[in-house]
CSV table of N, CA and C in Angstrom, one decimal:
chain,number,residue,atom,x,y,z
A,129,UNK,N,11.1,5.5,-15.9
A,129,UNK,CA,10.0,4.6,-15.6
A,129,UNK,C,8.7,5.4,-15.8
A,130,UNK,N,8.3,4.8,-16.7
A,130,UNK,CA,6.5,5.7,-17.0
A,130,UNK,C,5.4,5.7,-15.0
A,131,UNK,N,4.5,6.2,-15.5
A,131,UNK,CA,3.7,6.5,-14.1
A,131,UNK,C,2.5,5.7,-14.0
A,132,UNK,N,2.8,5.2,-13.3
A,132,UNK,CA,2.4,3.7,-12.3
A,132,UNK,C,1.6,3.7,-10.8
A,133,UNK,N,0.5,3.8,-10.7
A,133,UNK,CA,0.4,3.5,-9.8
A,133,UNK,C,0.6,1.5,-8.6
A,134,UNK,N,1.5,2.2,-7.7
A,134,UNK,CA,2.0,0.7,-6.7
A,134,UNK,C,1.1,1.3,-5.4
A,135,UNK,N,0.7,-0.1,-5.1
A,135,UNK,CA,0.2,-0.5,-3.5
A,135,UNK,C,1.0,-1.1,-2.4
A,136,UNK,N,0.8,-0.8,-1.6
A,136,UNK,CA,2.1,-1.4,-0.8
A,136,UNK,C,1.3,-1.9,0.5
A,137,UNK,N,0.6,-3.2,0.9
A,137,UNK,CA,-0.5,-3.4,1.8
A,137,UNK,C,0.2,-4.7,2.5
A,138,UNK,N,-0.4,-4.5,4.0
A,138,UNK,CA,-0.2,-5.2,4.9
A,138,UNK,C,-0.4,-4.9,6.2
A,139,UNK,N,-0.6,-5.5,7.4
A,139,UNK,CA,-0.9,-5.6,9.1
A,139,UNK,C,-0.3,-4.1,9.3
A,140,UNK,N,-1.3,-3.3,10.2
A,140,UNK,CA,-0.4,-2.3,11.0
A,140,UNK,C,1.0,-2.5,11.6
A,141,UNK,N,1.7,-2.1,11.4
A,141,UNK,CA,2.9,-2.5,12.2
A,141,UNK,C,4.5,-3.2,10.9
A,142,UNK,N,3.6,-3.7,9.7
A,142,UNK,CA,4.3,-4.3,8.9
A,142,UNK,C,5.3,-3.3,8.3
A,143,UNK,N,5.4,-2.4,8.5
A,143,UNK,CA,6.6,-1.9,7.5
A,143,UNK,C,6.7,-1.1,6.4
A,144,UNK,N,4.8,-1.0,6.3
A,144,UNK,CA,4.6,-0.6,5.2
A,144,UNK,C,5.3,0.9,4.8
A,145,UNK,N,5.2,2.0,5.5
A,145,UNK,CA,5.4,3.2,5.5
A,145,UNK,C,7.3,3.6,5.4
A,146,UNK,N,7.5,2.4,6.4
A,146,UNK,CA,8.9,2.9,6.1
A,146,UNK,C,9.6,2.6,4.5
A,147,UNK,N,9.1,1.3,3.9
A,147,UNK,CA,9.2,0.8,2.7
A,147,UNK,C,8.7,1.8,1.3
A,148,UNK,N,7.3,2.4,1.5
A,148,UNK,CA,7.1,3.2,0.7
A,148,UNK,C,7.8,4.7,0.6
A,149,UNK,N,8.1,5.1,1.6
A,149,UNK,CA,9.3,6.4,2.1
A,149,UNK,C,10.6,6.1,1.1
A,150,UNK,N,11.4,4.8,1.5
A,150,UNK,CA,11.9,4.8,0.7
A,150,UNK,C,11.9,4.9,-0.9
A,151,UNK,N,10.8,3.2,-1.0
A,151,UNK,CA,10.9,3.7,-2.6
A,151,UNK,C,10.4,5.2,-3.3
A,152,UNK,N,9.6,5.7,-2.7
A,152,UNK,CA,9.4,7.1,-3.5
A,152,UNK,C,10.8,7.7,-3.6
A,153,UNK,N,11.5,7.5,-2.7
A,153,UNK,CA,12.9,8.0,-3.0
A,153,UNK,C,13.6,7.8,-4.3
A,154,UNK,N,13.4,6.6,-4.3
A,154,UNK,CA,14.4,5.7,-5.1
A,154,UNK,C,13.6,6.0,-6.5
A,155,UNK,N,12.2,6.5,-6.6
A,155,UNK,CA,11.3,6.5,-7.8
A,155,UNK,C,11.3,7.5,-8.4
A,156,UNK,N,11.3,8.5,-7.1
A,156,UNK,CA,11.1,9.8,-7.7
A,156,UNK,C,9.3,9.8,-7.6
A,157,UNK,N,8.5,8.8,-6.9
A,157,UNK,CA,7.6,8.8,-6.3
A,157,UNK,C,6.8,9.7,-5.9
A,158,UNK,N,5.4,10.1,-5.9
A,158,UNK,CA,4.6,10.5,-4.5
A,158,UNK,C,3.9,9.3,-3.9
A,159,UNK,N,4.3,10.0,-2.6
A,159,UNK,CA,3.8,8.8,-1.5
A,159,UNK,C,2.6,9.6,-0.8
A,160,UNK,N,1.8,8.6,-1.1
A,160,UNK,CA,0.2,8.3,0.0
A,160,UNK,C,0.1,7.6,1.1
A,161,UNK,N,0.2,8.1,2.2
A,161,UNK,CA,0.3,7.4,3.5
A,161,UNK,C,-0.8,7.7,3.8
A,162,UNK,N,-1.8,6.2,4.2
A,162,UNK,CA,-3.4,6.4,4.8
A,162,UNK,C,-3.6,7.0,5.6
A,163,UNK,N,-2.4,7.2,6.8
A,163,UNK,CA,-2.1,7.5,7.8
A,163,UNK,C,-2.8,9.4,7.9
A,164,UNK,N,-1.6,10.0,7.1
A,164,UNK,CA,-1.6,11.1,6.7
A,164,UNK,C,-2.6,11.8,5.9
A,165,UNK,N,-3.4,10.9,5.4
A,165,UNK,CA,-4.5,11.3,4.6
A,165,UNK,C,-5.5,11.1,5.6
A,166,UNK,N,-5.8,10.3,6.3
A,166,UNK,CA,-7.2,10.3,7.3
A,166,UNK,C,-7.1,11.8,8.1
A,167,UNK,N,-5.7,12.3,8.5
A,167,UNK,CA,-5.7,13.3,9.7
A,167,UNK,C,-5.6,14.2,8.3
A,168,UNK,N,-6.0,14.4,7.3
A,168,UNK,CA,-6.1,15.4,6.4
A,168,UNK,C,-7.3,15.6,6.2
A,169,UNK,N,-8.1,14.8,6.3
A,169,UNK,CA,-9.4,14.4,6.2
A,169,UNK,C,-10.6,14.3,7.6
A,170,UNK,N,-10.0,14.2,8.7
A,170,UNK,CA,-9.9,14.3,10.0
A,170,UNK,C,-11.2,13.1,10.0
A,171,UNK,N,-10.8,11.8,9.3
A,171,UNK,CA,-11.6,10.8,9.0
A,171,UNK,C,-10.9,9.2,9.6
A,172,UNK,N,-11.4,9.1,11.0
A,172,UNK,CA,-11.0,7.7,11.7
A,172,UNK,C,-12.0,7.2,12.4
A,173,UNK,N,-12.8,6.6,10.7
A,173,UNK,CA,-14.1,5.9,11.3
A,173,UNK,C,-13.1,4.4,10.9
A,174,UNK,N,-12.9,3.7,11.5
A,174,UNK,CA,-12.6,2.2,10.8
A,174,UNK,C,-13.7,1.2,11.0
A,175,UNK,N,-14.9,1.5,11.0
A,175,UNK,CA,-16.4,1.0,10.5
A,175,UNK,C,-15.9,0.2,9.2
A,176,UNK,N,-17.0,-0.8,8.7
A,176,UNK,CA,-16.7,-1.5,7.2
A,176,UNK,C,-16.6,0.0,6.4
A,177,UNK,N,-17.8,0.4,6.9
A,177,UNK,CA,-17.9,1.7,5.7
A,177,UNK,C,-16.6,2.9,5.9
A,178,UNK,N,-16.7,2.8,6.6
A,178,UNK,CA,-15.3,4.3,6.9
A,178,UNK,C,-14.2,3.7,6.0
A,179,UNK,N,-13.8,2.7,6.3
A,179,UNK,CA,-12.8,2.0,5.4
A,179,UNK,C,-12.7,1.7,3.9
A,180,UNK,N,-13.7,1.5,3.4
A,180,UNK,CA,-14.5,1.3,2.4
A,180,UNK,C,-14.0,2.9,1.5
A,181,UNK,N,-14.4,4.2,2.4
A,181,UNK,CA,-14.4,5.3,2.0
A,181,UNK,C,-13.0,5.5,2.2
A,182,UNK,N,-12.3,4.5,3.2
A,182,UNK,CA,-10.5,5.4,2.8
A,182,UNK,C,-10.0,4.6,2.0
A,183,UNK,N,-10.4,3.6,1.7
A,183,UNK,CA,-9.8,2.8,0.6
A,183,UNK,C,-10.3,3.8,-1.1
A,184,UNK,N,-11.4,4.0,-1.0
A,184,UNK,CA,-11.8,4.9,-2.3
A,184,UNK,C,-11.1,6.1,-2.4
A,185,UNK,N,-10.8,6.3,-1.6
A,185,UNK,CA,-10.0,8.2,-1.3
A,185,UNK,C,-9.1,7.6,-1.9
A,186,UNK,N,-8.3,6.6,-1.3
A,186,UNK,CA,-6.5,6.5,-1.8
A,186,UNK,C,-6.1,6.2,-3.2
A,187,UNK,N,-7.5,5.4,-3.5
A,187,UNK,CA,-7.4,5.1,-5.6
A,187,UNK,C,-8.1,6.3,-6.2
A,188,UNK,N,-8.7,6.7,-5.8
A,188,UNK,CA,-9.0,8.5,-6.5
A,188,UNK,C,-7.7,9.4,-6.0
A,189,UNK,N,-6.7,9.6,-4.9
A,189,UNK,CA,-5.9,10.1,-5.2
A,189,UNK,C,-4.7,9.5,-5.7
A,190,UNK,N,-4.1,8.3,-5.7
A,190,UNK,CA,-3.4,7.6,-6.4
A,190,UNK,C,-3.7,8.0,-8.2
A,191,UNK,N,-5.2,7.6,-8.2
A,191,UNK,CA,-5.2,7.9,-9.7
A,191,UNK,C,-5.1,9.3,-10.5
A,192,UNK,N,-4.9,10.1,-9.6
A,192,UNK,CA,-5.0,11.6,-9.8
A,192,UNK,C,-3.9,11.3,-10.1
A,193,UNK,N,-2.4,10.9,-9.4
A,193,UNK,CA,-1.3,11.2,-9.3
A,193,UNK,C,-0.4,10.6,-10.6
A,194,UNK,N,-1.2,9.3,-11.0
A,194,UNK,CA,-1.1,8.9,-12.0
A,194,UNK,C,-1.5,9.5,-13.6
A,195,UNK,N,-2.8,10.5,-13.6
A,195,UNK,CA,-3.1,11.2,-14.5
A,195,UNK,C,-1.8,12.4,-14.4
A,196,UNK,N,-1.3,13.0,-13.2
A,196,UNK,CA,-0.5,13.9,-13.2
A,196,UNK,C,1.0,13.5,-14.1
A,197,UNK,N,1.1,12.3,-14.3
A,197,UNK,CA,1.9,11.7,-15.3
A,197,UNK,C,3.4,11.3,-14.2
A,198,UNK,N,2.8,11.1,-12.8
A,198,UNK,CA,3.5,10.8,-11.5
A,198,UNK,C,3.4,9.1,-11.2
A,199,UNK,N,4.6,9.0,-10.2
A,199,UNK,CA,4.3,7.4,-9.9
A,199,UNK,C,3.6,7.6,-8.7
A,200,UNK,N,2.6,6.7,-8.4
A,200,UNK,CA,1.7,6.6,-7.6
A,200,UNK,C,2.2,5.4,-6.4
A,201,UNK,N,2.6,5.9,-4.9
A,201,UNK,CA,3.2,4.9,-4.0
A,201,UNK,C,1.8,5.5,-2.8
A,202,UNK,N,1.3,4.2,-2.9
A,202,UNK,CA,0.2,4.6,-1.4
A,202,UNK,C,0.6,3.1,-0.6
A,203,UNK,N,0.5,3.7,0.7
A,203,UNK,CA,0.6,3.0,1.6
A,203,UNK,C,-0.8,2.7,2.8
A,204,UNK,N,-1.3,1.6,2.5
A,204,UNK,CA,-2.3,1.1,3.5
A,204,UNK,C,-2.4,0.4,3.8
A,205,UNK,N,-3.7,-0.5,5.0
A,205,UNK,CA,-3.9,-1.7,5.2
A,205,UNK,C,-4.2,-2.5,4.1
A,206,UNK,N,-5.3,-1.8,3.6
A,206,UNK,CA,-5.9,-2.6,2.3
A,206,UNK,C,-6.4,-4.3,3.0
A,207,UNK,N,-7.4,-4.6,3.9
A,207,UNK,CA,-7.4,-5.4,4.3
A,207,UNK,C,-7.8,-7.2,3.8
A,208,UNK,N,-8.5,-6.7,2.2
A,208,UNK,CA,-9.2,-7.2,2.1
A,208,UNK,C,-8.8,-7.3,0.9
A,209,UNK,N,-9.0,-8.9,-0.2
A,209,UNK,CA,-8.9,-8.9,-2.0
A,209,UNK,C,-9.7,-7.9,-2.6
A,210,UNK,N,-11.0,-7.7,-1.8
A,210,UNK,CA,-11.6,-6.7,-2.9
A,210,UNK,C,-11.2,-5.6,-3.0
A,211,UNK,N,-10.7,-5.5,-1.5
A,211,UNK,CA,-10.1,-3.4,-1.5
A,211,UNK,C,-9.0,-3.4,-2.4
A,212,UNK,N,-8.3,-4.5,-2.5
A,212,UNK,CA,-7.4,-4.5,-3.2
A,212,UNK,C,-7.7,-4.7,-4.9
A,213,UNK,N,-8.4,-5.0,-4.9
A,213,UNK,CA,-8.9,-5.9,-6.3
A,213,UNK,C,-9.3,-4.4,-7.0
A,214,UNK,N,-10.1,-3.8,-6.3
A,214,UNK,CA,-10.9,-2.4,-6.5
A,214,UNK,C,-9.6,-1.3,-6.8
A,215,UNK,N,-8.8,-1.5,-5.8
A,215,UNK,CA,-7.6,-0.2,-5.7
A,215,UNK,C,-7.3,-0.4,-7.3
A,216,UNK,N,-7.3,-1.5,-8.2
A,216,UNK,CA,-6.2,-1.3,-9.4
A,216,UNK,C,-5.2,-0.9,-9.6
A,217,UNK,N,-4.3,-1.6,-8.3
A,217,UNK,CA,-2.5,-1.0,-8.6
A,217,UNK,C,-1.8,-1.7,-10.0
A,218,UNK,N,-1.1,-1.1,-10.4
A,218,UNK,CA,0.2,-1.8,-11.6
A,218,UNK,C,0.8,-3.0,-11.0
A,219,UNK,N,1.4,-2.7,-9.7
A,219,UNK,CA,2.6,-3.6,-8.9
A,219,UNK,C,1.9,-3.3,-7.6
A,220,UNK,N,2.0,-4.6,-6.6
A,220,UNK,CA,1.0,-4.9,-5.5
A,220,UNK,C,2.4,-5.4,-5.1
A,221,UNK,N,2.9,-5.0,-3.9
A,221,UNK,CA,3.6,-5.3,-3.0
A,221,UNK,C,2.6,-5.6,-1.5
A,222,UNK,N,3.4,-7.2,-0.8
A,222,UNK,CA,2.6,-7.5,0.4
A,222,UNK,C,3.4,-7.4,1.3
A,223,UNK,N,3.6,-6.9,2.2
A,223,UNK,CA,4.7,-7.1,3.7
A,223,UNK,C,4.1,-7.8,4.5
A,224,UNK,N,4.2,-9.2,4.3
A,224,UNK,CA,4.0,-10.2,5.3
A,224,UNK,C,4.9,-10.3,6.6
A,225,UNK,N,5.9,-9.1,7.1
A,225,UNK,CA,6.4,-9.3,7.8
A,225,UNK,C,6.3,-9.5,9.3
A,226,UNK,N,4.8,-9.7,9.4
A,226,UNK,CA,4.4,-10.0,10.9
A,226,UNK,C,3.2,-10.7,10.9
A,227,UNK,N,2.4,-11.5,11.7
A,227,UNK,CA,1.6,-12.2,11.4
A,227,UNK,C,0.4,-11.6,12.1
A,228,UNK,N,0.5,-10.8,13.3
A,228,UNK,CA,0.0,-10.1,13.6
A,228,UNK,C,-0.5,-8.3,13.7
A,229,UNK,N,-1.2,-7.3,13.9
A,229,UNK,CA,-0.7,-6.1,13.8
A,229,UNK,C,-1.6,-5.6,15.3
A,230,UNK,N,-1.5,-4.5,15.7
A,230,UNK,CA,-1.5,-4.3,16.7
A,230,UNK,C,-3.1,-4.0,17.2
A,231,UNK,N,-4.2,-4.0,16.1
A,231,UNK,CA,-5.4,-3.8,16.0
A,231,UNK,C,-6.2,-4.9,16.1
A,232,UNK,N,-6.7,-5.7,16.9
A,232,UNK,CA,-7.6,-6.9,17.0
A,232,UNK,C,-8.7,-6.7,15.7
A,233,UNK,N,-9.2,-6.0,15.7
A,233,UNK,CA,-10.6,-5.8,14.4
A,233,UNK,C,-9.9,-5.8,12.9
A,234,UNK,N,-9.0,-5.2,12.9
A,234,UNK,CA,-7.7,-5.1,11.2
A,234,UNK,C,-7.3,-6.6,11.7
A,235,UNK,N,-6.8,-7.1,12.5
A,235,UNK,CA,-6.6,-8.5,12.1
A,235,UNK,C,-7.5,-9.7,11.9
A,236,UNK,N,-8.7,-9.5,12.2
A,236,UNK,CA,-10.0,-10.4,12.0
A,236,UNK,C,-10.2,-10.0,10.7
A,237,UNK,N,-10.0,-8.9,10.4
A,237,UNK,CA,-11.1,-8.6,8.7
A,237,UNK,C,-9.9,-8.9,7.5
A,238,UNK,N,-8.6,-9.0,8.3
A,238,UNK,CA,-7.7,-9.5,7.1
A,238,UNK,C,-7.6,-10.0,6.3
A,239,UNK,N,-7.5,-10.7,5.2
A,239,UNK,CA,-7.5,-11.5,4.1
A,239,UNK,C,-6.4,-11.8,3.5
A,240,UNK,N,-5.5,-12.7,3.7
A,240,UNK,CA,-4.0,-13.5,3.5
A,240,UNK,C,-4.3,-12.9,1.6
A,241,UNK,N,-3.5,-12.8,1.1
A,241,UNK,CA,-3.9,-12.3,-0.4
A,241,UNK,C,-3.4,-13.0,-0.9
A,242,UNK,N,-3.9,-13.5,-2.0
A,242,UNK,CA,-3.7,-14.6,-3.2
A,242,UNK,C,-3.1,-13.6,-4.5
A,243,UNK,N,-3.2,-12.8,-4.6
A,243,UNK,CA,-2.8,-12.1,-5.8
A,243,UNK,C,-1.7,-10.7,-5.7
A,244,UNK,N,-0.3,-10.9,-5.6
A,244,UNK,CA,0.7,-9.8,-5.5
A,244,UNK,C,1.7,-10.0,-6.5
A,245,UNK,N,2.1,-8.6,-6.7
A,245,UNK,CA,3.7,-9.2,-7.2
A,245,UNK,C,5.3,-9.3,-6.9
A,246,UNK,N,4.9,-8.9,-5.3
A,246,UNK,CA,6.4,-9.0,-4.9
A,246,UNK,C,5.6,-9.6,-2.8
A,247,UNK,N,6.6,-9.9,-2.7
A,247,UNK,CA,6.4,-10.4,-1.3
A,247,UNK,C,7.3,-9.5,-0.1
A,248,UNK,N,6.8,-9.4,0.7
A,248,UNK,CA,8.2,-8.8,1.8
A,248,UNK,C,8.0,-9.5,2.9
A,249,UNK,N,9.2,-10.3,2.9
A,249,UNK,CA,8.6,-11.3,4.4
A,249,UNK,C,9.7,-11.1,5.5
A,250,UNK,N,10.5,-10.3,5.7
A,250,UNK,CA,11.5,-9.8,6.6
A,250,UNK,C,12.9,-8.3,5.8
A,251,UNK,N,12.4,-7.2,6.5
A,251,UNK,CA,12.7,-5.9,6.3
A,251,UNK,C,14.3,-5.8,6.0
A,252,UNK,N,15.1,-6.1,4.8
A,252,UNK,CA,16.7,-5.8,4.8
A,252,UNK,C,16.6,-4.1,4.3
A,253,UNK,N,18.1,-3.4,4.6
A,253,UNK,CA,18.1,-2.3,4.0
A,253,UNK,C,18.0,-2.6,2.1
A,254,UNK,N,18.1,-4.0,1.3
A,254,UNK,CA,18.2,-3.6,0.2
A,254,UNK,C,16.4,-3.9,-0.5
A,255,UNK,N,15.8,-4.2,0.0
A,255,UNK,CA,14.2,-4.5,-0.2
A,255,UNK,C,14.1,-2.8,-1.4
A,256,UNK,N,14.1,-1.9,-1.0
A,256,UNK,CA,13.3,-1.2,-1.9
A,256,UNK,C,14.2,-1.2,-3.2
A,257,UNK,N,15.2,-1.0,-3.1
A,257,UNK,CA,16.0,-1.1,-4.6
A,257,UNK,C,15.8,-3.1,-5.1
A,258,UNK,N,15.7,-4.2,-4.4
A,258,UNK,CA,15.3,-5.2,-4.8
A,258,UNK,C,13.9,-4.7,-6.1
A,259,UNK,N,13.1,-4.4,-4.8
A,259,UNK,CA,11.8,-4.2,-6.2
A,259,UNK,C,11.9,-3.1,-7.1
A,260,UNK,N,12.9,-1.8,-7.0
A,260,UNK,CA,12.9,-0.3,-8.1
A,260,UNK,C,13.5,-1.9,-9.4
A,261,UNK,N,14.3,-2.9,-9.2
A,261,UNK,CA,14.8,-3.5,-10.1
A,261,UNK,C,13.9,-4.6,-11.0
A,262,UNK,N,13.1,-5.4,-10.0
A,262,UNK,CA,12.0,-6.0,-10.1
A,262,UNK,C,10.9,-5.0,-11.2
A,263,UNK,N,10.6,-3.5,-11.0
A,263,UNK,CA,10.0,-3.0,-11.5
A,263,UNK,C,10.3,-2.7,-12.9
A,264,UNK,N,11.6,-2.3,-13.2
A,264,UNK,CA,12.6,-2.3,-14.1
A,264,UNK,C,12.7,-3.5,-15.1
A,265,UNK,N,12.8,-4.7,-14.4
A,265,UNK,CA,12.5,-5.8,-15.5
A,265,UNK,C,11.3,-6.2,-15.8
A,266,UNK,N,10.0,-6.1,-15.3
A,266,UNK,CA,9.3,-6.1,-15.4
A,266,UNK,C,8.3,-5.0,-16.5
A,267,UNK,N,9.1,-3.9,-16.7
A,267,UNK,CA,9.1,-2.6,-17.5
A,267,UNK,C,8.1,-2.0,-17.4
A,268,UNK,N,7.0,-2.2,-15.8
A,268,UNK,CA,6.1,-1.5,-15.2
A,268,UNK,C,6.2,0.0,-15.6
């Protein structure tokens, strides 16, 4: 599989991290956990702008990782079409798996997304090899 950057966005709480864990497994992956990058950064403003600037961090390092001639797996909220629209992933994975997340202000600024290419709407053990196959016919 050539090097691709994938997004993997959805509600705190959705799943996202455990799903991206895997697939890097399954890819041979580096995985970007927002998570792990804020406390690297010791950066937890979730202001429009703070966010704004972790959304930009994660497509400047995504894209690094992709110039490294690596597959690029980040994991965030991404709350929004434009954060997403901006990030420029290859393959946009959504985990719709909850309707809510545990953050009142991440769930107001959310934006239901109109533009993905895979859906996750309830967590089985075979979801990440579902999409390594999806990505495969797809010839991402």
């Amino acid at each position: 599989m050539k090097q691709i950057k994938i997004l993997i966005f959805g509600l705190p709480g959705s799943g996202k991290s455990t799903l991206a864990k895997e697939l890097c497994e399954l890819l041979n992956g580096v995985w970007l956990n927002a998570d792990e990058i804020r406390q690297e950064y010791n950066d937890w403003d979730f202001s429009m702008e703070g966010r704004i600037r972790q959304a930009n961090r994660m497509r400047h390092l995504s894209d690094g990782v992709v110039r490294a001639g690596k597959i690029a797996v980040a994991d965030f909220v991404c709350p929004t079409e434009k954060a997403r629209e901006d990030f420029n992933a290859d393959f946009v994975i959504w985990m719709d798996t909850i309707k809510e997340g545990r953050f009142e202000d991440t769930n107001r600024i959310f934006e239901i997304p109109t533009n993905y290419d895979y859906v996750v709407k309830e967590w089985v053990p075979e979801t990440a090899e579902r999409i390594k196959l999806q990505l495969l016919e797809k010839n991402v």
